[in-house]
Amino acid sequence: MTFAQAMFLAALQGVSELFPISSLGHTVLIPALLHWKIARESPQFLSFVVALHLGTALALVVFYRTTWKGIITAFVRSVVRGRFDGTSDEKTAWLLIAGTIPVALLGVYFESTVRSLFASPLPVSLFLVANGAIMFLGERLRRAQHAGRGKGYRVLEEISWLDGALIGLSQGLALLPGISRSGTSIVAGLLADLDHESAARFSFLLATPVILAASVVEVPLLFTPSGSAILTEALAGGALSGIVAYASVAFLTKYFESNDLRPFGWYCLVVGAVCAVLFATKVIA
Amino acid sequence: MKILAIVLAVAFFTVAVLYWVGLFGGVHVKHGILFAGLGVLALIWLRFQSAAPTRAR
């Protein structure tokens, strides 16, 4: 992997981790489309990926620093007192825990198996099409479901623990490369009758502990001989990924104030379908 | 329910340690961290049951 390729992948990771278009899917498809020979299972590449995820997670922490400060303070206060006081930050903290447990269990037990089975271009292309379909279906179901209620959308503090757990569980679908973690969790949030802005915010908050924990655990990889061999790319890539992720989350939080998932759905349907044809017909080997 | 919380906490921490020492087919750091986290949550549950049962809402 050249330095330029590394920086391209870092920028791609920063965008696609938070946009509902599947980061893993894109890091499989784009090198395949460009005929890049990248050994995805090599220790060097894994070290590089750890740095990219760390950059993304830190960008999320920095972007939501005030929110996280409130959430952590409310959580600690709640534990020290041994009771729920029902504040907004406290409810968010416990919703995040309810949502993180299922995806952590799924990730720890099934991630490597599922990814090794499906992380090749053709299945990824098909899953990307499915990701687009999930977003269209989610928007449609949500409109139909909300139409009969005759009141405004719920805010995050109004959803139940079960809703929080189900939104977290929905991220499990993103173990399949091509299915977006933020896409499925935003759709699940919409189906819990959240508005787009709240669903996206909860999705990004939910992503932070998962990405951060997964990357922090792997940080020692950076200090192994294979990690040292790629340290420059890893540091520069992590920084670039973080900057791009920060810009992405800033854009998306603004975007979801008045827009929905359909443009991303179209993108996934079109790109996934084109890639599926290219790989299935062996136009691109 | 306090007993259940204690039993769960002990069980989760035990499983975490067993993962870390490699008793389940090799060392699994992430699995161990996950179960340690669940153990901490079980202790928090115990804490919630031990505190005064008043609720703001």
Coordinates of C-alpha atoms in Angstrom, one line a residue:
Chain A
M1 CA 0.0 0.0 0.0
T2 CA 1.5 3.3 -1.1
F3 CA 1.2 6.5 1.0
A4 CA -1.3 8.0 -1.5
Q5 CA -3.5 4.9 -1.3
A6 CA -3.3 5.0 2.5
M7 CA -4.5 8.6 2.6
F8 CA -7.2 7.9 0.1
L9 CA -8.5 5.0 2.3
A10 CA -8.2 7.2 5.4
A11 CA -10.4 9.9 3.8
L12 CA -12.8 7.3 2.5
Q13 CA -13.0 5.8 6.0
G14 CA -13.7 9.2 7.6
V15 CA -16.6 9.8 5.2
S16 CA -18.1 6.4 4.9
E17 CA -18.0 5.4 8.6
L18 CA -20.6 8.1 9.4
F19 CA -22.5 8.5 6.1
P20 CA -25.0 5.6 5.8
I21 CA -23.2 4.0 2.9
S22 CA -21.0 1.3 4.7
S23 CA -17.3 2.0 5.3
L24 CA -16.3 -1.6 5.2
G25 CA -18.2 -2.1 1.9
H26 CA -16.3 0.8 0.4
T27 CA -12.9 -0.3 1.6
V28 CA -13.6 -3.6 -0.1
L29 CA -15.2 -2.3 -3.4
I30 CA -12.9 0.7 -4.2
P31 CA -9.6 -1.1 -4.0
A32 CA -11.1 -3.9 -6.1
L33 CA -12.4 -1.4 -8.7
L34 CA -9.0 0.3 -8.8
H35 CA -7.1 -3.0 -8.9
W36 CA -5.2 -2.2 -5.8
K37 CA -3.4 -5.2 -4.3
I38 CA -4.1 -4.7 -0.6
A39 CA -3.6 -7.6 1.8
R40 CA -6.6 -6.9 4.0
E41 CA -5.7 -9.6 6.5
S42 CA -2.0 -8.6 6.8
P43 CA -0.9 -7.3 10.3
Q44 CA 0.2 -4.0 8.7
F45 CA -3.2 -3.3 7.2
L46 CA -5.0 -4.3 10.4
S47 CA -2.7 -1.8 12.3
F48 CA -3.5 0.8 9.8
V49 CA -7.3 0.2 10.1
V50 CA -7.0 0.5 13.9
A51 CA -5.5 4.0 13.5
L52 CA -8.3 5.0 11.1
H53 CA -11.0 3.8 13.5
L54 CA -9.3 5.6 16.4
G55 CA -9.2 8.8 14.4
T56 CA -12.9 8.5 13.6
A57 CA -13.8 7.7 17.2
L58 CA -11.8 10.7 18.5
A59 CA -13.5 13.0 16.0
L60 CA -16.9 11.8 17.3
V61 CA -15.8 12.4 20.9
V62 CA -14.5 15.9 20.1
F63 CA -17.7 16.8 18.1
Y64 CA -20.0 15.7 20.9
R65 CA -17.7 16.6 23.7
T66 CA -20.3 18.7 25.6
T67 CA -22.9 16.0 25.1
W68 CA -20.5 13.3 26.3
K69 CA -19.5 15.4 29.3
G70 CA -23.2 15.7 30.3
I71 CA -23.9 12.1 29.7
I72 CA -21.0 10.8 31.7
T73 CA -21.6 13.2 34.5
A74 CA -25.3 12.1 34.7
F75 CA -24.4 8.4 34.5
V76 CA -21.8 8.7 37.3
R77 CA -24.3 10.7 39.4
S78 CA -27.0 8.1 38.8
V79 CA -24.7 5.2 39.8
V80 CA -23.5 7.0 42.9
R81 CA -27.0 7.8 44.0
G82 CA -28.3 4.4 43.0
R83 CA -31.4 5.7 41.3
F84 CA -32.8 7.3 38.2
D85 CA -33.5 10.9 38.4
G86 CA -35.0 11.0 34.9
T87 CA -32.8 13.8 33.5
S88 CA -32.3 13.9 29.7
D89 CA -28.6 13.1 29.9
E90 CA -29.2 10.3 32.3
K91 CA -31.8 8.7 30.1
T92 CA -29.5 9.1 27.1
A93 CA -26.7 7.4 29.0
W94 CA -28.8 4.4 29.9
L95 CA -30.2 4.2 26.3
L96 CA -26.6 4.1 25.0
I97 CA -25.8 1.3 27.4
A98 CA -29.0 -0.6 26.4
G99 CA -28.1 -0.1 22.7
T100 CA -24.4 -1.0 23.1
I101 CA -24.8 -4.4 24.9
P102 CA -26.5 -6.2 22.0
V103 CA -24.1 -4.9 19.3
A104 CA -21.1 -5.6 21.5
L105 CA -22.2 -9.2 22.0
L106 CA -22.8 -9.7 18.3
G107 CA -19.6 -8.0 17.3
V108 CA -17.4 -9.9 19.7
Y109 CA -18.8 -13.3 18.7
F110 CA -19.6 -13.0 15.0
E111 CA -17.7 -10.1 13.5
S112 CA -14.6 -12.0 12.2
T113 CA -16.6 -15.0 11.0
V114 CA -19.2 -13.0 9.1
R115 CA -16.6 -10.7 7.6
S116 CA -14.4 -13.5 6.4
L117 CA -17.4 -15.1 4.7
F118 CA -18.7 -12.1 2.9
A119 CA -15.8 -9.5 2.5
S120 CA -15.4 -10.0 -1.2
P121 CA -16.6 -7.6 -4.0
L122 CA -19.7 -9.4 -5.3
P123 CA -21.4 -10.1 -1.9
V124 CA -20.5 -6.6 -0.8
S125 CA -22.1 -5.1 -3.9
L126 CA -25.3 -7.0 -3.2
F127 CA -25.3 -6.0 0.4
L128 CA -24.9 -2.4 -0.7
V129 CA -28.0 -2.7 -2.8
A130 CA -29.8 -4.2 0.3
N131 CA -28.5 -1.3 2.4
G132 CA -30.2 1.1 -0.1
A133 CA -33.4 -0.9 0.1
I134 CA -33.3 -0.8 3.9
M135 CA -33.2 3.0 3.8
F136 CA -36.1 3.3 1.4
L137 CA -38.1 0.7 3.2
G138 CA -37.4 2.4 6.6
E139 CA -38.5 5.8 5.3
R140 CA -41.7 4.3 3.8
L141 CA -42.5 2.3 7.0
R142 CA -41.9 5.2 9.2
R143 CA -44.2 7.5 7.2
A144 CA -46.9 4.9 7.2
Q145 CA -46.4 4.2 10.9
H146 CA -46.4 7.8 11.9
A147 CA -49.4 8.9 9.8
G148 CA -51.9 7.3 12.1
R149 CA -50.4 8.9 15.3
G150 CA -51.4 12.4 14.6
K151 CA -48.7 14.0 16.8
G152 CA -45.1 15.1 16.5
Y153 CA -42.1 12.8 16.5
R154 CA -40.6 11.7 19.7
V155 CA -37.4 13.0 21.1
L156 CA -34.6 10.7 22.3
E157 CA -35.6 10.8 26.0
E158 CA -39.1 9.6 25.1
I159 CA -38.1 6.3 23.6
S160 CA -38.2 3.1 25.8
W161 CA -35.2 0.9 26.9
L162 CA -36.5 -1.7 24.5
D163 CA -36.4 0.8 21.6
G164 CA -32.8 1.7 22.6
A165 CA -31.8 -2.0 22.7
L166 CA -33.4 -2.6 19.3
I167 CA -31.7 0.4 17.7
G168 CA -28.4 -1.0 19.1
L169 CA -29.3 -4.5 17.9
S170 CA -30.0 -3.1 14.4
Q171 CA -26.3 -2.2 14.1
G172 CA -25.6 -6.0 14.1
L173 CA -26.7 -6.1 10.5
A174 CA -23.7 -4.0 9.7
L175 CA -21.5 -6.9 10.4
L176 CA -22.4 -7.8 6.8
P177 CA -19.9 -5.7 4.7
G178 CA -22.0 -3.4 2.6
I179 CA -24.7 -2.8 5.2
S180 CA -24.1 0.5 7.0
R181 CA -24.1 0.7 10.8
S182 CA -25.3 4.3 10.8
G183 CA -27.8 3.5 8.1
T184 CA -29.5 0.6 10.0
S185 CA -29.4 2.4 13.4
I186 CA -30.9 5.6 11.9
V187 CA -33.6 3.5 10.2
A188 CA -34.3 1.7 13.6
G189 CA -34.4 5.1 15.3
L190 CA -37.0 6.3 12.7
L191 CA -39.1 3.3 13.3
A192 CA -39.0 4.1 17.0
D193 CA -40.7 7.4 15.8
L194 CA -37.7 9.6 16.3
D195 CA -37.1 12.4 13.8
H196 CA -34.1 12.2 11.5
E197 CA -32.0 14.6 13.5
S198 CA -32.5 12.7 16.8
A199 CA -32.1 9.3 15.1
A200 CA -28.8 10.4 13.5
R201 CA -27.6 11.9 16.7
F202 CA -28.3 8.8 18.7
S203 CA -26.7 6.7 15.9
F204 CA -23.5 8.8 16.1
L205 CA -23.5 8.7 19.9
L206 CA -24.0 4.9 19.8
A207 CA -21.2 4.5 17.4
T208 CA -18.6 6.2 19.6
P209 CA -18.1 3.7 22.4
V210 CA -18.2 0.8 20.0
I211 CA -15.6 2.2 17.6
L212 CA -13.5 3.6 20.4
A213 CA -13.5 0.4 22.4
A214 CA -12.8 -1.8 19.4
S215 CA -9.9 0.4 18.3
V216 CA -8.4 1.0 21.7
V217 CA -8.2 -2.7 22.4
E218 CA -6.2 -3.1 19.1
V219 CA -3.9 -0.1 19.8
P220 CA -1.0 -2.5 20.9
L221 CA -1.0 -3.7 17.2
L222 CA 0.5 -0.3 16.3
F223 CA 3.5 -1.0 18.5
T224 CA 4.3 -4.4 17.1
P225 CA 7.0 -4.7 14.3
S226 CA 4.3 -4.8 11.7
G227 CA 2.7 -1.8 13.1
S228 CA 6.0 0.2 13.3
A229 CA 6.5 -0.6 9.6
I230 CA 3.4 1.3 8.7
L231 CA 3.5 3.9 11.6
T232 CA 3.8 7.0 9.3
E233 CA 0.8 5.9 7.2
A234 CA -1.1 5.0 10.4
L235 CA -0.5 8.3 12.1
A236 CA -1.2 10.4 9.0
G237 CA -4.2 8.2 8.1
G238 CA -5.6 8.4 11.6
A239 CA -5.4 12.2 11.6
L240 CA -6.9 12.5 8.2
S241 CA -9.7 10.1 9.0
G242 CA -10.5 12.1 12.1
I243 CA -10.6 15.4 10.3
V244 CA -12.8 14.0 7.6
A245 CA -15.0 12.2 10.1
Y246 CA -15.4 15.5 12.0
A247 CA -16.5 17.3 8.9
S248 CA -18.8 14.5 8.0
V249 CA -20.6 14.4 11.3
A250 CA -20.9 18.3 11.2
F251 CA -22.4 18.0 7.7
L252 CA -24.8 15.1 8.6
T253 CA -26.2 16.7 11.7
K254 CA -27.0 19.8 9.7
Y255 CA -28.3 17.7 6.8
F256 CA -30.7 15.6 8.9
E257 CA -32.3 18.7 10.3
S258 CA -34.4 18.9 7.1
N259 CA -33.5 15.9 4.9
D260 CA -34.0 12.2 4.9
L261 CA -32.1 9.0 4.0
R262 CA -33.3 8.7 0.4
P263 CA -30.3 10.2 -1.4
F264 CA -28.0 7.8 0.4
G265 CA -30.5 5.0 -0.5
W266 CA -30.3 5.9 -4.2
Y267 CA -26.5 6.1 -4.0
C268 CA -26.3 2.6 -2.5
L269 CA -28.8 1.1 -5.0
V270 CA -27.0 2.5 -8.0
V271 CA -23.4 2.0 -6.9
G272 CA -24.2 -1.5 -5.5
A273 CA -26.0 -2.6 -8.7
V274 CA -23.3 -1.3 -11.0
C275 CA -20.6 -3.0 -9.0
A276 CA -22.6 -6.2 -8.8
V277 CA -22.9 -6.3 -12.6
L278 CA -19.2 -5.4 -13.0
F279 CA -18.0 -8.1 -10.6
A280 CA -20.6 -10.8 -11.6
T281 CA -19.8 -10.5 -15.3
K282 CA -16.0 -10.4 -14.5
V283 CA -15.6 -7.1 -16.3
I284 CA -13.5 -6.3 -13.2
A285 CA -11.8 -9.4 -11.9
Chain B
M1 CA -33.0 -9.7 43.1
K2 CA -29.9 -8.6 44.9
I3 CA -28.8 -12.2 45.0
L4 CA -29.3 -12.5 41.3
A5 CA -27.3 -9.4 40.7
I6 CA -24.4 -10.7 42.8
V7 CA -24.5 -14.1 41.1
L8 CA -24.5 -12.5 37.7
A9 CA -21.6 -10.2 38.6
V10 CA -19.6 -13.1 39.9
A11 CA -20.4 -15.2 36.9
F12 CA -19.6 -12.5 34.4
F13 CA -16.3 -11.6 36.1
T14 CA -15.4 -15.3 36.2
V15 CA -16.1 -15.8 32.5
A16 CA -14.0 -12.6 31.8
V17 CA -11.0 -14.0 33.7
L18 CA -11.4 -17.4 32.0
Y19 CA -11.3 -15.7 28.6
W20 CA -8.2 -13.6 29.6
V21 CA -6.3 -16.6 30.8
G22 CA -7.2 -18.6 27.7
L23 CA -9.4 -21.3 29.0
F24 CA -11.9 -21.0 26.1
G25 CA -9.6 -22.1 23.3
G26 CA -7.0 -19.3 23.5
V27 CA -6.8 -15.8 24.9
H28 CA -9.7 -13.6 23.9
V29 CA -9.1 -10.0 25.2
K30 CA -12.3 -8.5 23.6
H31 CA -14.5 -11.3 25.0
G32 CA -13.0 -10.8 28.4
I33 CA -13.6 -7.0 28.3
L34 CA -17.2 -7.6 27.2
F35 CA -17.9 -9.9 30.2
A36 CA -16.0 -7.6 32.6
G37 CA -18.3 -4.8 31.3
L38 CA -21.4 -6.9 31.9
G39 CA -20.0 -7.7 35.4
V40 CA -19.7 -4.0 36.1
L41 CA -23.3 -3.5 34.9
A42 CA -24.5 -6.3 37.2
L43 CA -22.8 -4.5 40.1
I44 CA -24.5 -1.2 39.1
W45 CA -27.8 -3.1 39.1
L46 CA -27.0 -4.3 42.7
R47 CA -26.2 -0.7 43.6
F48 CA -29.5 0.5 42.3
Q49 CA -31.3 -2.1 44.4
S50 CA -29.3 -1.3 47.5
A51 CA -30.0 2.5 47.4
A52 CA -33.1 4.1 48.7
P53 CA -36.1 3.1 46.6
T54 CA -37.2 6.7 45.9
R55 CA -37.5 7.8 42.3
A56 CA -37.8 11.3 40.9
R57 CA -40.4 10.1 38.4

